[in-house]
Structures are given as structure tokens and as C-alpha cells.
Short mmCIF file of C-alpha atoms and ligand atoms in Angstrom, two decimals:
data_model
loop_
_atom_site.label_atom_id
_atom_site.label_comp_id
_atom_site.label_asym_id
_atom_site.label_seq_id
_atom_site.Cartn_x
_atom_site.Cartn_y
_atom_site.Cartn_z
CA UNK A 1 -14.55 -66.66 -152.38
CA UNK A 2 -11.86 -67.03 -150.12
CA UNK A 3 -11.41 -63.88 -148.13
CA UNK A 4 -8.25 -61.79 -148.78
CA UNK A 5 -6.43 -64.48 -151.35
CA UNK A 6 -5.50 -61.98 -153.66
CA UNK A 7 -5.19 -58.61 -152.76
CA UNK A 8 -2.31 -57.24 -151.02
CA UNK A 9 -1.95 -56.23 -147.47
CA UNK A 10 -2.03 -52.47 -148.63
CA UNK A 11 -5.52 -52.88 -150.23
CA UNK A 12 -6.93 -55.17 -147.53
CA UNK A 13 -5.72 -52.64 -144.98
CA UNK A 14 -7.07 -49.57 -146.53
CA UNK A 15 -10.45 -51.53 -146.69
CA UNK A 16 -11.09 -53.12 -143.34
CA UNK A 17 -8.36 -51.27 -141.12
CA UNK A 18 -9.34 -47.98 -139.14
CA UNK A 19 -7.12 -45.49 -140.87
CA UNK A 20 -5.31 -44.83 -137.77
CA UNK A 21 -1.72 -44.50 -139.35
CA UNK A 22 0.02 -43.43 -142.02
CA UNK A 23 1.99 -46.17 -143.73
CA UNK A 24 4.73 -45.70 -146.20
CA UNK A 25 3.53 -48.37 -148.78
CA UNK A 26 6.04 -51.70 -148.44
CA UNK A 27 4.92 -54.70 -146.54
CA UNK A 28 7.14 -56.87 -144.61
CA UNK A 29 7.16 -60.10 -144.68
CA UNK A 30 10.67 -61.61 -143.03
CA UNK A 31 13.21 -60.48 -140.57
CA UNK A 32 16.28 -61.52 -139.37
CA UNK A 33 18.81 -59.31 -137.44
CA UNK A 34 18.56 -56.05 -138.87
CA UNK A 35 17.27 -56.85 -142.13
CA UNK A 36 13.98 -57.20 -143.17
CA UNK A 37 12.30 -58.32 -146.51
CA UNK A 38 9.25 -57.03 -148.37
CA UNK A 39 6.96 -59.04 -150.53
CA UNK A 40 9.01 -58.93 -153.48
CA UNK A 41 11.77 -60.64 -151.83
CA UNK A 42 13.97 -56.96 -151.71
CA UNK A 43 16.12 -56.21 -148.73
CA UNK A 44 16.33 -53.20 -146.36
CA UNK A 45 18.30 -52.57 -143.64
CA UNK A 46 16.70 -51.84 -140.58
CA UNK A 47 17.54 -48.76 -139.11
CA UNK A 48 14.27 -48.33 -136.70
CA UNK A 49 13.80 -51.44 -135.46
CA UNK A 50 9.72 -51.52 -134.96
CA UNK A 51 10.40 -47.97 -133.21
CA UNK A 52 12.78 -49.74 -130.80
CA UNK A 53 11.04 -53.00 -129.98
CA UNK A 54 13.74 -55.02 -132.21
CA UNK A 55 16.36 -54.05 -130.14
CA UNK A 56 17.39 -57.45 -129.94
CA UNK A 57 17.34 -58.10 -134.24
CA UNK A 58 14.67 -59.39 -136.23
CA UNK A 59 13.74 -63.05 -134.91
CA UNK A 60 16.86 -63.90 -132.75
CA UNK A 61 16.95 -67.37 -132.59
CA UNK A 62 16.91 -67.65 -128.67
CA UNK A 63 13.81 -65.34 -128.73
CA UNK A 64 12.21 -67.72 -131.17
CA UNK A 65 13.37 -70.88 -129.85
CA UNK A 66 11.48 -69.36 -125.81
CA UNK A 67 8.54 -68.72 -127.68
CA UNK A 68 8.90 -72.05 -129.60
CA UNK A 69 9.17 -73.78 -126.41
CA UNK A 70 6.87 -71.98 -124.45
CA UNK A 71 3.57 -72.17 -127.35
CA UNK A 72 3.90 -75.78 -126.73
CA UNK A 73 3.86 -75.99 -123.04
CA UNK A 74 1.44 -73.47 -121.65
CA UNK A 75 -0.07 -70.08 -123.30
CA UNK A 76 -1.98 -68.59 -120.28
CA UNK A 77 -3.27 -69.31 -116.94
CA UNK A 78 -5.21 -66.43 -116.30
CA UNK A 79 -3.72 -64.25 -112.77
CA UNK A 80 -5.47 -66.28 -110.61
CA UNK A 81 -2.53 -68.67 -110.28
CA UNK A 82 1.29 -68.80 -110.42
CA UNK A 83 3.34 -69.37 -113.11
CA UNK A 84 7.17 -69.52 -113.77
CA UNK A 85 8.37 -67.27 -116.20
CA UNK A 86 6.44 -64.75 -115.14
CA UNK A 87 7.96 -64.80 -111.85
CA UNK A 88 11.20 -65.26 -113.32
CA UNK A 89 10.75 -62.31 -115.26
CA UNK A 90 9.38 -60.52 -112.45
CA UNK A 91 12.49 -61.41 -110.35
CA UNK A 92 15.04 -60.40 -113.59
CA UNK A 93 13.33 -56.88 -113.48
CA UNK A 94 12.99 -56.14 -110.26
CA UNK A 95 16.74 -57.23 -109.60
CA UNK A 96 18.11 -55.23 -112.65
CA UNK A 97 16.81 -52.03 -111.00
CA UNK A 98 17.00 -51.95 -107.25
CA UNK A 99 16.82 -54.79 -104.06
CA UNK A 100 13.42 -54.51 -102.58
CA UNK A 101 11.86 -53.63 -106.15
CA UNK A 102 8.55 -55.34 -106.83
CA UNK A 103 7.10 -55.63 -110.78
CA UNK A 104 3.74 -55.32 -112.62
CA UNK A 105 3.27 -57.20 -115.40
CA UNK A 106 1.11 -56.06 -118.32
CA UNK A 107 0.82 -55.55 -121.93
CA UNK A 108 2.31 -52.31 -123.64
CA UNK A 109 4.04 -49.16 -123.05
CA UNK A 110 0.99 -47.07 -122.23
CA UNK A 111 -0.35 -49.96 -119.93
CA UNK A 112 2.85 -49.80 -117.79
CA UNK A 113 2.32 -45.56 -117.45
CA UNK A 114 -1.43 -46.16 -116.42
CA UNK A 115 -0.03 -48.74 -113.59
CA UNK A 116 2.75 -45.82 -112.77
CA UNK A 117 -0.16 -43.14 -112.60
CA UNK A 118 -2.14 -45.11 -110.60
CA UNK A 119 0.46 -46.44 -108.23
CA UNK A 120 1.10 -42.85 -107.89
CA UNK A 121 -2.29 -41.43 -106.87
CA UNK A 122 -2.22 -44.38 -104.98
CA UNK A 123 0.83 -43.17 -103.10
CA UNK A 124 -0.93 -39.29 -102.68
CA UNK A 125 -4.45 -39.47 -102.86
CA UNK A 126 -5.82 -36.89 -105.52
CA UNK A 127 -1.73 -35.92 -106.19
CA UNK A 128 -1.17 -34.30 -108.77
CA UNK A 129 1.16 -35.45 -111.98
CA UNK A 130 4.19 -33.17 -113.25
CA UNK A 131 5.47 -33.93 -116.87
CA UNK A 132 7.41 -32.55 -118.89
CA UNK A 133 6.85 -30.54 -122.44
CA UNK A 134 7.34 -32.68 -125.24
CA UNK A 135 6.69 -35.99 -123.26
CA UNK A 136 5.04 -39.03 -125.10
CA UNK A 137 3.64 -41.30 -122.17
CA UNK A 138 0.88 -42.91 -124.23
CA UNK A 139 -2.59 -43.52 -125.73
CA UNK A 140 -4.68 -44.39 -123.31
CA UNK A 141 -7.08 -41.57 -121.67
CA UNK A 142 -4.24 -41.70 -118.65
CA UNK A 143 -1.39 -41.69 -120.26
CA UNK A 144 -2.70 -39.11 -123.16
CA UNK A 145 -3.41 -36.94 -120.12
CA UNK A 146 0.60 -37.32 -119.13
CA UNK A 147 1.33 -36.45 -123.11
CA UNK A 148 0.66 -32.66 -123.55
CA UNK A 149 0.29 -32.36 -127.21
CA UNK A 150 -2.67 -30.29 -128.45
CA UNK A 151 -2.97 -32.47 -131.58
CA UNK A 152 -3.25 -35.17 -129.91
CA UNK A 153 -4.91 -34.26 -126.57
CA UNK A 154 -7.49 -31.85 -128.12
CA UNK A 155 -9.86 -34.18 -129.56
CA UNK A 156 -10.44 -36.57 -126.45
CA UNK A 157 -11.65 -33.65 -123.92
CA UNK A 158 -12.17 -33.84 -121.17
CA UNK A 159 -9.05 -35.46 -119.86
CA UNK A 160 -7.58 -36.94 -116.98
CA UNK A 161 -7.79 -34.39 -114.44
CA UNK A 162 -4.22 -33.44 -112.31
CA UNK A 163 -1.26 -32.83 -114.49
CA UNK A 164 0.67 -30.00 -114.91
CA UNK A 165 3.12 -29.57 -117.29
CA UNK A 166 6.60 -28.03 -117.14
CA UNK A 167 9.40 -27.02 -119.52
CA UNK A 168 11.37 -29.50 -120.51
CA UNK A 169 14.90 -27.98 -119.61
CA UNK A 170 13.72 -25.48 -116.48
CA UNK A 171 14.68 -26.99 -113.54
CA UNK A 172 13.66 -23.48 -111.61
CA UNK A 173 9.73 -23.99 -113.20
CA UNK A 174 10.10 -27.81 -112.26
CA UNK A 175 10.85 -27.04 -108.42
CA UNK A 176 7.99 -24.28 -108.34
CA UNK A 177 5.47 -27.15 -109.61
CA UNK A 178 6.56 -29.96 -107.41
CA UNK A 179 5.00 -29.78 -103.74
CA UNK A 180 3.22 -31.49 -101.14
CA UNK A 181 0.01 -32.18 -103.17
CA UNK A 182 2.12 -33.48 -106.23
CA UNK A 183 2.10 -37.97 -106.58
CA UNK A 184 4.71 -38.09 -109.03
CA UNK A 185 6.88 -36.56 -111.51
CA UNK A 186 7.18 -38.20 -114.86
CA UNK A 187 9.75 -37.98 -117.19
CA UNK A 188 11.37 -39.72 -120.06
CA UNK A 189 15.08 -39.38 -119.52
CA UNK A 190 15.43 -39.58 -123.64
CA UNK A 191 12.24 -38.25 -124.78
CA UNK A 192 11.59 -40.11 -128.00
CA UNK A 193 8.33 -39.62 -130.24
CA UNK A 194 8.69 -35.54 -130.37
CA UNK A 195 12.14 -35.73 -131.78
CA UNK A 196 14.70 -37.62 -129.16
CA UNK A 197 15.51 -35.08 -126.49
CA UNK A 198 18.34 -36.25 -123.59
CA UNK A 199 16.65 -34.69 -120.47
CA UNK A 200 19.74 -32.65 -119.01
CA UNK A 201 20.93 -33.79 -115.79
CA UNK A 202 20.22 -30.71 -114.14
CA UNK A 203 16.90 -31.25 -115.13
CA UNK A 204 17.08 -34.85 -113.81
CA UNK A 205 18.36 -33.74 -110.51
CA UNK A 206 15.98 -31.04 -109.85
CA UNK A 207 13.19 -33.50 -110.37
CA UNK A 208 15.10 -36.11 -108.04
CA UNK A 209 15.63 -33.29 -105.31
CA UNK A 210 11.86 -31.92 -105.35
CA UNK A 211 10.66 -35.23 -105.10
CA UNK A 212 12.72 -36.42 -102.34
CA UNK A 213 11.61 -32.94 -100.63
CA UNK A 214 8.12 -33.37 -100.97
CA UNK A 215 7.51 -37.12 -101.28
CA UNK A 216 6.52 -37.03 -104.66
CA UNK A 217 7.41 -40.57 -106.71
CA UNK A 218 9.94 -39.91 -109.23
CA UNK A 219 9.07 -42.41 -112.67
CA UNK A 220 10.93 -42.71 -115.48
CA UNK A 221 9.20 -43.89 -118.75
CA UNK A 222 11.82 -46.03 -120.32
CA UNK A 223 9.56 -47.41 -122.97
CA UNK A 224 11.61 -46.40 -125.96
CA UNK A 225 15.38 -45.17 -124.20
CA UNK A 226 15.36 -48.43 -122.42
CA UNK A 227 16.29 -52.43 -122.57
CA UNK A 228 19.98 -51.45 -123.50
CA UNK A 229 18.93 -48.56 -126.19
CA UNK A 230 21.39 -46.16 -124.42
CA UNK A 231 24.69 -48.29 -124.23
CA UNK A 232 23.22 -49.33 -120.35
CA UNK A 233 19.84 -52.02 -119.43
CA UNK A 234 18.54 -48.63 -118.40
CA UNK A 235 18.89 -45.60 -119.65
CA UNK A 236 18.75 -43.57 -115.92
CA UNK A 237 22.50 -45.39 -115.10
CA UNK A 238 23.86 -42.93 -117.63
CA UNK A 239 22.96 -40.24 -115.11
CA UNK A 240 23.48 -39.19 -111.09
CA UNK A 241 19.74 -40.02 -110.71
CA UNK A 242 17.68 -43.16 -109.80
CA UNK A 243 13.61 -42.93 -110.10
CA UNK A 244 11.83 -44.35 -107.55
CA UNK A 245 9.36 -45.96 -110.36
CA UNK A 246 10.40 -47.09 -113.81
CA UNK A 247 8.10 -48.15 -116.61
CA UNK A 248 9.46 -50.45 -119.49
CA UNK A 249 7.64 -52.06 -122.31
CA UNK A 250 8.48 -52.04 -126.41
CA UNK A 251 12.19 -54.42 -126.65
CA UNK A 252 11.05 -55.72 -123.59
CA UNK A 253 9.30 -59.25 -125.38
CA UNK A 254 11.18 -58.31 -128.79
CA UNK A 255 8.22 -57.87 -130.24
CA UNK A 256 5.43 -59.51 -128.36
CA UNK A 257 2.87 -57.16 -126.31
CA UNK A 258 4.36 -56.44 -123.01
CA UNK A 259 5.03 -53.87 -120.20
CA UNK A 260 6.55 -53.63 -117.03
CA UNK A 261 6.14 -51.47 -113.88
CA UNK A 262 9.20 -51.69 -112.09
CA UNK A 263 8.29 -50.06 -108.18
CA UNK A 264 12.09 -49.17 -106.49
CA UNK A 265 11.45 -49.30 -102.47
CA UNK A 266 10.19 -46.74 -101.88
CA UNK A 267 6.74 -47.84 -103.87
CA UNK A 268 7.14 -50.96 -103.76
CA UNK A 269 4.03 -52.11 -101.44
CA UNK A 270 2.08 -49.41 -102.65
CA UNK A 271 -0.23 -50.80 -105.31
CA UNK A 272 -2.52 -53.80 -103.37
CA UNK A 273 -4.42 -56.88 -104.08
CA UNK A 274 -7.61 -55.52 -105.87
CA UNK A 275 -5.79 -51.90 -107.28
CA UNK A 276 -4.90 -52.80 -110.50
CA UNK A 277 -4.74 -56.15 -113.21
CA UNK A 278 -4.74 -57.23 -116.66
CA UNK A 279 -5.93 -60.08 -117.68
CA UNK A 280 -2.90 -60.73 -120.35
CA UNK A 281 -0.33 -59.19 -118.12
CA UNK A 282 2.82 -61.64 -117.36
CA UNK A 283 1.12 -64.23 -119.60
CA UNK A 284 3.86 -67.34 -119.55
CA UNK A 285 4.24 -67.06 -123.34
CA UNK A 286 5.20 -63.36 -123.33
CA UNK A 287 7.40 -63.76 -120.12
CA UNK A 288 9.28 -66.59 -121.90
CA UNK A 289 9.89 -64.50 -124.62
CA UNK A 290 11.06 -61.07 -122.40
CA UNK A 291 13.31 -63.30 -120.48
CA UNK A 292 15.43 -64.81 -123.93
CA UNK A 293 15.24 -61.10 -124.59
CA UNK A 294 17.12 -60.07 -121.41
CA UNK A 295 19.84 -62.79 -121.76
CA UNK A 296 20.47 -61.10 -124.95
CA UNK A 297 20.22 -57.76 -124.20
CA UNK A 298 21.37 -57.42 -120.71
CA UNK A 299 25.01 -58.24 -121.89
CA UNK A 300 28.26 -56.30 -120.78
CA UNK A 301 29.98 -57.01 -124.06
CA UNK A 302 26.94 -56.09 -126.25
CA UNK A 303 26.35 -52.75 -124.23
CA UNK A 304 29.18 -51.53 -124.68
CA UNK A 305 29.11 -52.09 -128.17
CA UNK A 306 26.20 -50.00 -128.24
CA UNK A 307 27.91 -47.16 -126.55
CA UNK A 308 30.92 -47.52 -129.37
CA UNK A 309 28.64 -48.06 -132.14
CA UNK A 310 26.28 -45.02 -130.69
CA UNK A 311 29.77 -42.73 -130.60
CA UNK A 312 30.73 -44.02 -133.89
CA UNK A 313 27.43 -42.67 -135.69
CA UNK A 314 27.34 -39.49 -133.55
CA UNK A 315 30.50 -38.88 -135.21
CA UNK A 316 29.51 -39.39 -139.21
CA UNK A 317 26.43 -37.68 -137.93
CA UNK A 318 28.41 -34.37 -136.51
CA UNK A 319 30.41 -34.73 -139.44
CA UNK A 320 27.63 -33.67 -141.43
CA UNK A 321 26.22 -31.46 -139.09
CA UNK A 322 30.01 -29.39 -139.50
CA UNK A 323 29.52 -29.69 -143.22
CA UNK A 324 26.59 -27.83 -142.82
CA UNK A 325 24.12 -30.82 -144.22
CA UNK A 326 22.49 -31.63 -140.65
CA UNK A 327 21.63 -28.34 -138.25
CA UNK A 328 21.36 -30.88 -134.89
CA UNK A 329 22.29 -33.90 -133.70
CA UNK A 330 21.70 -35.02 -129.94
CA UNK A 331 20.71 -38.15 -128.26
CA UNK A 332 22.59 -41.24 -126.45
CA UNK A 333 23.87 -44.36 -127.16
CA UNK A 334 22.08 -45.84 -130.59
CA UNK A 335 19.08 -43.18 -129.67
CA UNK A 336 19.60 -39.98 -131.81
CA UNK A 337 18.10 -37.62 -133.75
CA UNK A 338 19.49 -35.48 -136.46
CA UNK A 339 17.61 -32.47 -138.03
CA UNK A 340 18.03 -31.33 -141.53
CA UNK A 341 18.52 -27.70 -142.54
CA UNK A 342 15.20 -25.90 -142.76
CA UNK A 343 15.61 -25.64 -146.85
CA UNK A 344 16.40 -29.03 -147.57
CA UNK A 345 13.37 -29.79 -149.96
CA UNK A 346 10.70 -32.41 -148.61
CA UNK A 347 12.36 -32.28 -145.01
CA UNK A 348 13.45 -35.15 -142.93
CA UNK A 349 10.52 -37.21 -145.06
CA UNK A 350 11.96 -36.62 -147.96
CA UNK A 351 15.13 -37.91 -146.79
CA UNK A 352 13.00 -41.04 -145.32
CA UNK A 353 11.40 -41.96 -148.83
CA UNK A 354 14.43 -41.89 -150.70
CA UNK A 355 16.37 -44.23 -147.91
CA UNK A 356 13.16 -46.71 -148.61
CA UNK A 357 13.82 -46.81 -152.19
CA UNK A 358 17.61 -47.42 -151.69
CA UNK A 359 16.85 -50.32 -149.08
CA UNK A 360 17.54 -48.54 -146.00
CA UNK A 361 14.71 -48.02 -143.53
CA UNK A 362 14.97 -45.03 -141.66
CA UNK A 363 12.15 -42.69 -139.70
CA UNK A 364 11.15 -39.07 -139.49
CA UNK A 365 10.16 -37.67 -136.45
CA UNK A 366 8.62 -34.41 -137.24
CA UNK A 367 9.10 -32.47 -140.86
CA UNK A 368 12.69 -31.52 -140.09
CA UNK A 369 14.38 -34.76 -137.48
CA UNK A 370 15.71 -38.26 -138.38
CA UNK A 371 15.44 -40.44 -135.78
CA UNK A 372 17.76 -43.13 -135.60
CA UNK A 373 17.04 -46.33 -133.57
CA UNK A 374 18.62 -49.28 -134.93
CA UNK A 375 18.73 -53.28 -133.97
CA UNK A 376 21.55 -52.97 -131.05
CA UNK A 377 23.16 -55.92 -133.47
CA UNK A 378 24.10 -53.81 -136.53
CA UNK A 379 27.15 -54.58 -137.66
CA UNK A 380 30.05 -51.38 -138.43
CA UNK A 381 29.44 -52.35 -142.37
CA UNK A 382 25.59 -51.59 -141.56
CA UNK A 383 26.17 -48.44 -139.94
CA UNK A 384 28.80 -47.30 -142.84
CA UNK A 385 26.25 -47.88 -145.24
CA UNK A 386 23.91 -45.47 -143.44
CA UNK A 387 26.53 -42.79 -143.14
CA UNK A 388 27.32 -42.98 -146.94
CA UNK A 389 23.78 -43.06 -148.18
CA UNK A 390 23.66 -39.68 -145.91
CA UNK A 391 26.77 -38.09 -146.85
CA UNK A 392 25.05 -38.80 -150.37
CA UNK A 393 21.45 -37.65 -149.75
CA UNK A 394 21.57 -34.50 -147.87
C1 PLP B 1 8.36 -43.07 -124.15
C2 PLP B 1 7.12 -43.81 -124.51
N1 PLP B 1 6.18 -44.02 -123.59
C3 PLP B 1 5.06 -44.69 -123.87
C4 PLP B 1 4.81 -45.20 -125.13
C5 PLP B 1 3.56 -45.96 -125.41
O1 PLP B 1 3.86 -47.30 -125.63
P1 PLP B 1 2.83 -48.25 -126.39
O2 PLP B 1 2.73 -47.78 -127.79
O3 PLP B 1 3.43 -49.63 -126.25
O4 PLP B 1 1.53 -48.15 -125.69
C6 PLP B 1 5.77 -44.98 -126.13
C7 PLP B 1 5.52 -45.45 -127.50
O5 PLP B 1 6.08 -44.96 -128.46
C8 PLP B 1 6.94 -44.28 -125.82
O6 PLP B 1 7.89 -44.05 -126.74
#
């Protein structure tokens, strides 16, 4: 029998996979800018873009072309030895945020927040961690620790001892928390997973203030409001603060695992030979792939084309909101979110399901918010047709 030749990726999935996610039930099988294709050949356009990892569209041809390029060269070396686009990439990163900056290479989002945590502690022995309500840091037993959801905290007790959580718009609370036995505050400046919050600047400057007054590191998880998603590289030059740490990961590779812990001066030396690895971590193949990315992404012209396109759909988005059909919209650049009155029937999911079926993919973050995180390529024509099947469904 030859395994897997004729059932579908749904039924092989809900066989052999961990049920660890809830799919909705089309599989993809192409992409290309910001449309994708399922099995039967049907288009969508892409309006989440792997949850902000696509920023870049669907298989851009300089991304594939790196990877091309690189596959046939050299895959991995192991971090015993040097290799070139890693240090390339290194050098990109650490020059896009601040001179003196030094870069850890690794594999994901929640991998760069365990490097940040532990180049914190590493910076205040036994420190503690301050992060925000709401946050989404990560997976991992460190990074869940930074994420203070119940649901998804709860059933991994005990956790990573030393964080303390704060509201996420009290900059009062914030300043109270932060003191000489604190390593770092973390905070998302765009919190994404629990419904895309902007943290307010007076939030962002309280932080900045308490941790230049008590030595504390200041990191900013740009996992998901980062790599151009705001209109800027990063999303912290929308504001009057700079973090002294910066994590980076999803759009980073355009798809392929990686993460990045960018260390600003300040932290720079902090982390040692010995402190931390990864045995995949600024792999030649990935690097080759996340610097393609940057050429692409780290573009005048096409960030400020996010920041007109991200105004553009704020608009038909407030338009509804003023017609009564959406109760919220907030967010920057192309990262918003948009809830739906409280009656609308089947919430935000509801809404979700029925964009599937027309060929638009779109997400719900929580029963009542649309998230909106498209390929930073859409065209005006794909973010019209958005608007209308909107205006139409709500
Ligand atoms: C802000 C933020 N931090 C961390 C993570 C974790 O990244 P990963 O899923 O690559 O581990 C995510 C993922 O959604 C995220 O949005």
C-alpha cells in the first residue's frame, strides 16, 4: 500500500496529527503574491498571510530564487564554524536597529523571546520579567510564562518563576512594578494574537523611563507587528521609544523557521560563549532566504505603500464602524483589527467562514475581532474587494 496516496490532507491529518489546532477545512496547495490555491484549483485572496509570515507574498521570486541558490550550495554547517549569510544577515539586523547591536540567530518567534528572557536574567541575576495583559510571547515553558492567559497558562503549572504582569494601558501600575530587582520589561508594541492592540505611547514611554531608571532591559517582541507590518522595518520607529532588545521572527525567512534577537548597546555583550545556542539557528539556507526577504521588505517605496494602503482600509473599515456594522477598529499600518457588534449572529467566525466560501481568506481573533494582516503586496483592487465583500457581509 503506498502510504497516504489517496486520502486527503484533512483525513491524513486528523489521523496521524496531534489535534493541536483547529483548521477550517481547505488545503493549500499554491501561492503566489497574495493568492493562494486549494486542491481544487479555486482561488482566495490572502488576507492573513500565514498570520504575518507572508509579508513579502506567496513565493516571491527573489525569495525562491535565495533558497534555490542556496539548497544547492550549502544547507548547514552546524555553529561550530562561520558561514556567510548568516553573518550577512546578522550584520543587516543588527544595522537596521542600532550601531553597536549584536544578533542571535535561531528558529521561531518563541525561540527569539526565550534568548530575550535569558539575555535578560542574564543582565539581572534572578530579575524579574514585567509584561503586559494581553501579551502573546510564545509557547515554550519561557515564553508561556511571559503570556498571561489562564487558558493557556493553566494547564502547564508550574511555570517559569518571575513575571509579573501589568495592565496593558496603566502606565502608573507599570512604574510601581518596574524596580531594581526587575531584568526586563516586555512588550509587544502591537499586541497581536488577543485581538491587535497599539500599546499607547504613554504606555511605551513609561516603560522606556522605568527602565532607564532602574536598569531594567526594555524588549520589544516584534514577531507579528514587525518586518515592515506597520508601514516602518520596525514597528517601535512609529513611536518616541527605542527598546534596548528587540525580538523578530515570522516574515523574517518568508516562511522558513527563523528568529532573531536583536541586542541594542546596551545588551549587546551580555549573552556569552556557552549561554545560549541552537543547533538550526542562522542555518545558511534560512539566512539566504531572510536576507532576499529584507531586500524586499526593507524598501522606502514599498513602506510607504503600506502606510497608504494601511490608511486606505482604516478608512472603509471606520466607514463601517460609523454605519454602525463594526463597533472597533484600531491597529497600524496593514495590522488591524475590527470587532463586530455583539449581535451579529456567529460573531467575527461567522464572518470568517463566509469570506472562505467567497474566496477571501480572512481570520478571527476572538468571537467578536477580525484581524486583518495581509501580504504587504496587495494591490488597491485586492483591498476593494475586501471592503465590498464587508460592506456586503456585516
Ligand atoms: C507577538 C508574538 N510573539 C511570539 C510569537 C511566537 O512565535 P512562534 O509561533 O514563531 O513561536 C507570536 C506568534 O504568533 C507572536 O505573535
Amino acid at each position: 500500500m503506498t502510504v497516504g496516496s489517496r486520502q486527503s490532507a484533512i483525513e491524513l491529518e486528523s489521523r496521524y496529527m496531534m489535534q493541536t489546532y483547529r483548521r477550517l477545512p481547505v488545503e493549500f496547495v499554491l501561492g503566489e503574491g497574495a493568492r493562494l490555491y486549494d486542491a481544487q484549483g479555486e482561488e482566495y485572496l490572502d488576507f492573513l498571510a500565514g498570520i504575518s509570515v507572508c509579508n513579502a507574498g506567496h513565493c516571491h521570486p527573489r525569495v525562491v530564487e535565495a533558497i534555490r541558490d542556496q539548497a544547492g550550495r550549502l544547507q548547514q554547517v552546524s555553529n561550530l564554524y562561520y558561514n556567510e549569510p548568516a553573518a550577512r544577515l546578522a550584520e543587516r539586523l543588527a544595522t537596521s536597529f542600532e550601531p553597536g547591536a549584536r544578533v542571535f540567530l535561531c528558529n521561531s518567534g518563541t525561540e527569539a523571546n526565550e534568548a530575550a528572557i535569558k539575555l535578560a536574567r542574564r543582565h539581572r541575576r534572578g530579575g524579574e520579567i514585567v509584561v503586559l495583559e494581553g501579551a502573546f510571547h510564545g509557547r515554550t515553558m519561557g515564553a508561556l510564562s511571559a503570556t498571561p492567559q489562564p487558558d493557556k497558562q493553566e494547564p502547564f503549572a508550574p511555570l517559569v518563576p518571575g513575571f509579573r504582569v501589568v495592565p496593558r494601558d496603566d502606565p502608573e501600575a507599570l512604574a510601581a512594578a518596574v524596580g531594581d530587582r526587575t531584568a526586563a520589561v516586555m512588550v509587544e508594541p502591537v499586541q497581536g494574537e488577543t485581538g491587535v492592540w497599539p500599546i499607547s505611547e504613554r504606555m511605551l514611554l513609561a516603560a522606556r523611563e522605568a527602565c532607564d531608571r532602574s536598569g531594567a532591559l526594555l524588549v520589544f517582541d516584534e514577531i507579528q507587528c514587525g518586518m515592515g507590518r506597520t508601514g516602518t522595518l520596525w514597528a517601535f520607529e512609529l513611536t518616541p521609544v527605542r527598546p534596548d532588545v528587540l525580538t523578530a521572527a515570522k516574515a523574517l525567512a518568508s516562511g522558513l523557521p527563523v528568529g532573531a534577537c536583536l541586542a541594542g548597546r546596551r545588551a549587546a555583550d551580555v549573552l556569552q560563549a556557552g549561554d545560549h545556542g541552537a543547533t538550526f539557528g542562522g542555518g545558511p539556507l534560512v539566512a539566504a532566504a531572510a536576507l532576499a526577504t529584507l531586500d524586499i521588505l526593507d524598501d522606502d517605496a514599498l513602506l510607504s505603500r503600506v502606510r497608504v494602503l494601511g490608511d486606505r482600509l482604516r478608512v472603509g473599515l471606520e466607514e463601517l464602524r460609523s454605519a454602525g456594522r463594526l463597533s472597533d477598529v484600531r491597529g497600524r499600518g496593514l495590522m488591524l483589527g475590527a470587532d463586530v457588534p455583539a449581535e451579529l449572529e456567529g460573531g467575527a467566525p461567522a464572518v470568517v467562514a463566509r469570506a472562505l466560501e467567497e474566496g477571501i481568506v480572512l481570520n478571527a481573533i476572538g468571537p467578536l475581532t477580525l484581524r486583518f494582516l495581509p501580504p504587504l503586496v496587495i494591490t488597491d483592487r485586492d483591498l476593494d474587494q475586501v471592503l465590498d465583500f464587508l460592506r456586503e457581509a456585516l
